[in-house]
Amino acid sequence: MQSKSDTELLREYAEHGSEPAFTEIVTRHTNVVYSVAVRQVDLPDIAAEITQSVFIGLARGARTRSLRLAEDASLAGWLCRSARNISLNFRRNEFRQHSRERQAMAQHDPNPET
């Protein structure tokens, strides 16, 4: 038996709500998505959350995305790009938060040494 393409699985999920189809997509691509995320953020727990966010995004946009894909297309590229984008957003937000915290501490420190 020949396995279905990512596009076919995504269409099944989008049109019929087929959980097994979406589970197959997740099973196929979780490792590579997690790998991209952990390389970007270097934190396994955060990488797991990013991986989950990528698949949540795919589920939410399944109908639109499935209409744009060629019949034999793979979702790997889109999933990796999404993981990278979410990871970069996380890193940017963390940097901003730490910058604001440093500024707040500098304002409250009566004896700044640096």
XYZ file of N, CA and C in Angstrom:
342
model
N 0.837 -1.188 0.000
C 0.000 0.000 0.000
C 0.876 1.244 0.000
N 0.575 2.187 -0.875
C 1.341 3.406 -0.987
C 0.825 4.423 0.029
N 1.760 5.098 0.718
C 1.330 6.078 1.705
C 0.869 7.357 1.011
N 0.017 8.087 1.675
C -0.543 9.317 1.104
C 0.455 10.458 1.232
N 0.346 11.414 0.319
C 1.203 12.601 0.377
C 0.723 13.512 1.507
N 1.596 14.454 1.874
C 1.217 15.430 2.895
C -0.015 16.211 2.476
N -0.086 16.550 1.193
C -1.232 17.308 0.683
C -2.525 16.526 0.850
N -2.499 15.255 0.487
C -3.701 14.422 0.634
C -4.130 14.325 2.088
N -3.155 14.154 2.983
C -3.474 14.065 4.407
C -4.042 15.382 4.929
N -3.431 16.485 4.517
C -3.911 17.786 4.980
C -5.321 18.066 4.452
N -5.581 17.680 3.233
C -6.937 17.866 2.680
C -7.959 17.017 3.424
N -7.581 15.794 3.760
C -8.484 14.939 4.556
C -8.814 15.607 5.879
N -7.788 16.160 6.511
C -8.012 16.829 7.788
C -8.872 18.075 7.605
N -8.562 18.870 6.595
C -9.279 20.122 6.373
C -10.741 19.895 5.999
N -10.984 18.913 5.150
C -12.338 18.702 4.643
C -13.204 17.824 5.538
N -12.575 16.859 6.212
C -13.362 15.879 6.981
C -13.006 15.845 8.462
N -12.036 16.653 8.871
C -11.625 16.641 10.278
C -10.954 15.339 10.682
N -10.287 14.691 9.760
C -9.669 13.388 10.011
C -8.457 13.514 10.939
N -8.646 13.143 12.188
C -7.560 13.183 13.165
C -6.412 12.233 12.796
N -6.701 11.011 12.306
C -5.591 10.136 11.908
C -4.718 10.745 10.804
N -5.325 11.486 9.897
C -4.561 12.135 8.829
C -3.627 13.192 9.417
N -4.146 13.994 10.332
C -3.308 15.027 10.934
C -2.230 14.399 11.812
N -2.571 13.347 12.498
C -1.593 12.624 13.320
C -0.452 12.102 12.465
N -0.760 11.627 11.276
C 0.275 11.141 10.363
C 1.210 12.275 9.952
N 0.666 13.452 9.686
C 1.501 14.608 9.340
C 2.427 14.947 10.508
N 1.861 14.988 11.696
C 2.658 15.302 12.889
C 3.752 14.258 13.085
N 3.407 12.999 12.948
C 4.379 11.916 13.109
C 5.519 12.037 12.102
N 5.187 12.350 10.878
C 6.206 12.467 9.828
C 7.189 13.610 10.077
N 6.699 14.708 10.629
C 7.499 15.934 10.630
C 7.908 16.465 12.003
N 7.472 15.863 13.078
C 7.784 16.386 14.409
C 9.284 16.494 14.647
N 10.026 15.462 14.307
C 11.459 15.477 14.596
C 12.189 16.610 13.892
N 11.883 16.831 12.631
C 12.582 17.890 11.900
C 12.160 19.275 12.390
N 10.902 19.454 12.720
C 10.432 20.744 13.234
C 11.074 21.029 14.589
N 11.103 20.032 15.447
C 11.743 20.193 16.762
C 13.231 20.501 16.598
N 13.855 19.825 15.673
C 15.281 20.022 15.408
C 15.575 21.467 14.992
N 14.752 21.998 14.113
C 14.912 23.394 13.691
C 14.739 24.319 14.893
N 13.726 24.087 15.685
C 13.439 24.948 16.836
C 14.557 24.899 17.876
N 15.048 23.715 18.178
C 16.077 23.601 19.216
C 17.394 24.223 18.747
N 17.668 24.180 17.461
C 18.869 24.849 16.940
C 18.757 26.363 17.070
N 17.553 26.880 16.951
C 17.355 28.328 17.022
C 17.365 28.852 18.457
N 16.697 28.147 19.368
C 16.544 28.670 20.733
C 17.450 27.997 21.749
N 17.975 26.829 21.435
C 18.897 26.098 22.313
C 18.294 25.778 23.681
N 16.978 25.665 23.735
C 16.266 25.310 24.968
C 15.240 24.236 24.629
N 15.455 23.005 25.070
C 14.557 21.902 24.683
C 13.084 22.129 25.021
N 12.802 22.681 26.195
C 11.398 22.898 26.574
C 10.721 23.929 25.664
N 11.435 25.003 25.375
C 10.895 26.038 24.499
C 10.758 25.497 23.080
N 11.725 24.701 22.648
C 11.659 24.094 21.308
C 10.428 23.202 21.190
N 10.091 22.489 22.250
C 8.888 21.647 22.237
C 7.634 22.511 22.112
N 7.601 23.646 22.797
C 6.455 24.554 22.691
C 6.352 25.149 21.287
N 7.496 25.489 20.714
C 7.511 26.034 19.358
C 7.007 24.987 18.374
N 7.439 23.755 18.549
C 6.978 22.659 17.686
C 5.466 22.532 17.763
N 4.945 22.588 18.968
C 3.496 22.514 19.142
C 2.809 23.692 18.462
N 3.377 24.877 18.577
C 2.796 26.064 17.942
C 2.761 25.936 16.422
N 3.800 25.342 15.862
C 3.847 25.152 14.410
C 2.678 24.277 13.960
N 2.453 23.176 14.656
C 1.378 22.273 14.251
C -0.007 22.851 14.559
N -0.110 23.655 15.590
C -1.373 24.350 15.852
C -1.671 25.311 14.701
N -0.640 26.028 14.269
C -0.803 26.935 13.124
C -1.209 26.201 11.862
N -0.612 25.035 11.651
C -0.983 24.225 10.488
C -2.440 23.785 10.584
N -2.857 23.343 11.754
C -4.240 22.895 11.927
C -5.226 24.037 11.685
N -4.893 25.208 12.191
C -5.794 26.357 12.013
C -5.896 26.798 10.556
N -4.798 26.686 9.827
C -4.803 27.130 8.438
C -4.871 25.991 7.443
N -5.324 24.830 7.884
C -5.312 23.627 7.041
C -6.109 23.801 5.755
N -7.272 24.365 5.852
C -8.123 24.493 4.663
C -7.452 25.377 3.605
N -6.977 26.532 4.010
C -6.330 27.454 3.073
C -5.059 26.854 2.500
N -4.238 26.295 3.364
C -2.957 25.740 2.930
C -3.158 24.550 2.005
N -4.136 23.706 2.283
C -4.345 22.510 1.459
C -4.769 22.874 0.034
N -5.447 23.996 -0.127
C -5.864 24.427 -1.457
C -4.700 24.956 -2.292
N -3.660 25.430 -1.628
C -2.510 26.021 -2.323
C -1.440 25.006 -2.704
N -1.489 23.814 -2.136
C -0.428 22.828 -2.343
C -0.648 21.984 -3.589
N 0.450 21.643 -4.237
C 0.387 20.683 -5.347
C 0.045 19.313 -4.769
N -0.451 18.441 -5.603
C -0.939 17.130 -5.146
C 0.120 16.302 -4.415
N 1.367 16.380 -4.854
C 2.411 15.554 -4.241
C 3.374 16.372 -3.384
N 2.964 17.548 -2.963
C 3.833 18.445 -2.202
C 4.079 17.936 -0.784
N 5.226 18.327 -0.256
C 5.578 18.029 1.127
C 5.418 19.296 1.955
N 5.039 19.143 3.185
C 4.887 20.278 4.087
C 6.175 20.615 4.823
N 7.215 19.820 4.634
C 8.450 19.981 5.410
C 9.012 21.397 5.327
N 9.078 21.961 4.152
C 9.627 23.311 4.002
C 8.826 24.349 4.755
N 7.514 24.295 4.602
C 6.654 25.258 5.292
C 6.770 25.093 6.810
N 6.777 23.847 7.275
C 6.873 23.587 8.709
C 8.200 24.084 9.280
N 9.291 23.852 8.569
C 10.606 24.308 9.033
C 10.693 25.827 9.049
N 10.174 26.456 8.018
C 10.176 27.919 7.962
C 9.326 28.491 9.101
N 8.199 27.867 9.377
C 7.346 28.320 10.480
C 8.063 28.166 11.820
N 8.742 27.033 11.999
C 9.487 26.814 13.241
C 10.582 27.858 13.405
N 11.265 28.158 12.332
C 12.321 29.166 12.387
C 11.744 30.536 12.711
N 10.655 30.912 12.071
C 10.041 32.220 12.315
C 9.543 32.350 13.753
N 8.889 31.326 14.245
C 8.390 31.368 15.629
C 9.563 31.420 16.604
N 10.624 30.687 16.307
C 11.824 30.692 17.155
C 12.467 32.077 17.179
N 12.588 32.689 16.012
C 13.176 34.029 15.953
C 12.313 35.050 16.683
N 11.002 34.921 16.584
C 10.102 35.801 17.340
C 10.305 35.616 18.839
N 10.455 34.371 19.263
C 10.692 34.087 20.680
C 11.982 34.750 21.142
N 13.057 34.555 20.373
C 14.355 35.141 20.745
C 14.282 36.662 20.781
N 13.618 37.272 19.819
C 13.477 38.724 19.796
C 12.687 39.211 21.013
N 11.604 38.524 21.343
C 10.802 38.916 22.500
C 11.580 38.755 23.801
N 12.363 37.696 23.897
C 13.196 37.492 25.087
C 14.231 38.612 25.216
N 14.872 38.975 24.115
C 15.856 40.052 24.129
C 15.215 41.356 24.580
N 14.052 41.655 24.039
C 13.351 42.890 24.410
C 12.979 42.896 25.882
N 12.491 41.757 26.359
C 12.104 41.664 27.769
C 13.319 41.878 28.671
N 14.441 41.239 28.345
C 15.646 41.399 29.152
C 16.158 42.833 29.095
N 16.035 43.469 27.941
C 16.454 44.867 27.817
C 15.592 45.764 28.703
N 14.299 45.548 28.691
C 13.401 46.342 29.547
C 13.705 46.098 31.018
N 13.976 44.846 31.389
C 14.300 44.531 32.784
C 15.595 45.216 33.210
N 16.609 45.223 32.329
C 17.872 45.895 32.651
C 17.655 47.396 32.819
N 16.848 47.977 31.950
C 16.565 49.410 32.062
C 15.839 49.727 33.360
N 14.883 48.893 33.724
C 14.141 49.103 34.963
C 15.058 48.985 36.172
N 15.957 48.010 36.145
C 16.890 47.838 37.253
C 17.854 49.023 37.337
N 18.287 49.531 36.193
C 19.207 50.665 36.167
C 18.532 51.916 36.731
N 17.254 52.078 36.499
C 16.535 53.237 37.005
C 16.347 53.163 38.520
N 16.233 51.958 39.052
C 15.987 51.783 40.485
C 17.280 51.607 41.287
N 18.403 51.457 40.619
C 19.674 51.254 41.297
C 20.283 52.611 41.640
N 20.368 52.962 42.926
C 20.899 54.276 43.287
C 22.415 54.386 43.076
N 23.106 53.277 42.958
C 24.567 53.274 42.812
C 24.981 52.516 41.544
N 24.754 53.076 40.370
C 25.114 52.335 39.141
C 26.632 52.260 38.990
N 27.140 51.039 38.867
C 28.577 50.825 38.711
C 28.963 50.670 37.258
N 28.018 50.335 36.418
C 28.343 50.137 35.007
C 27.728 51.221 34.157
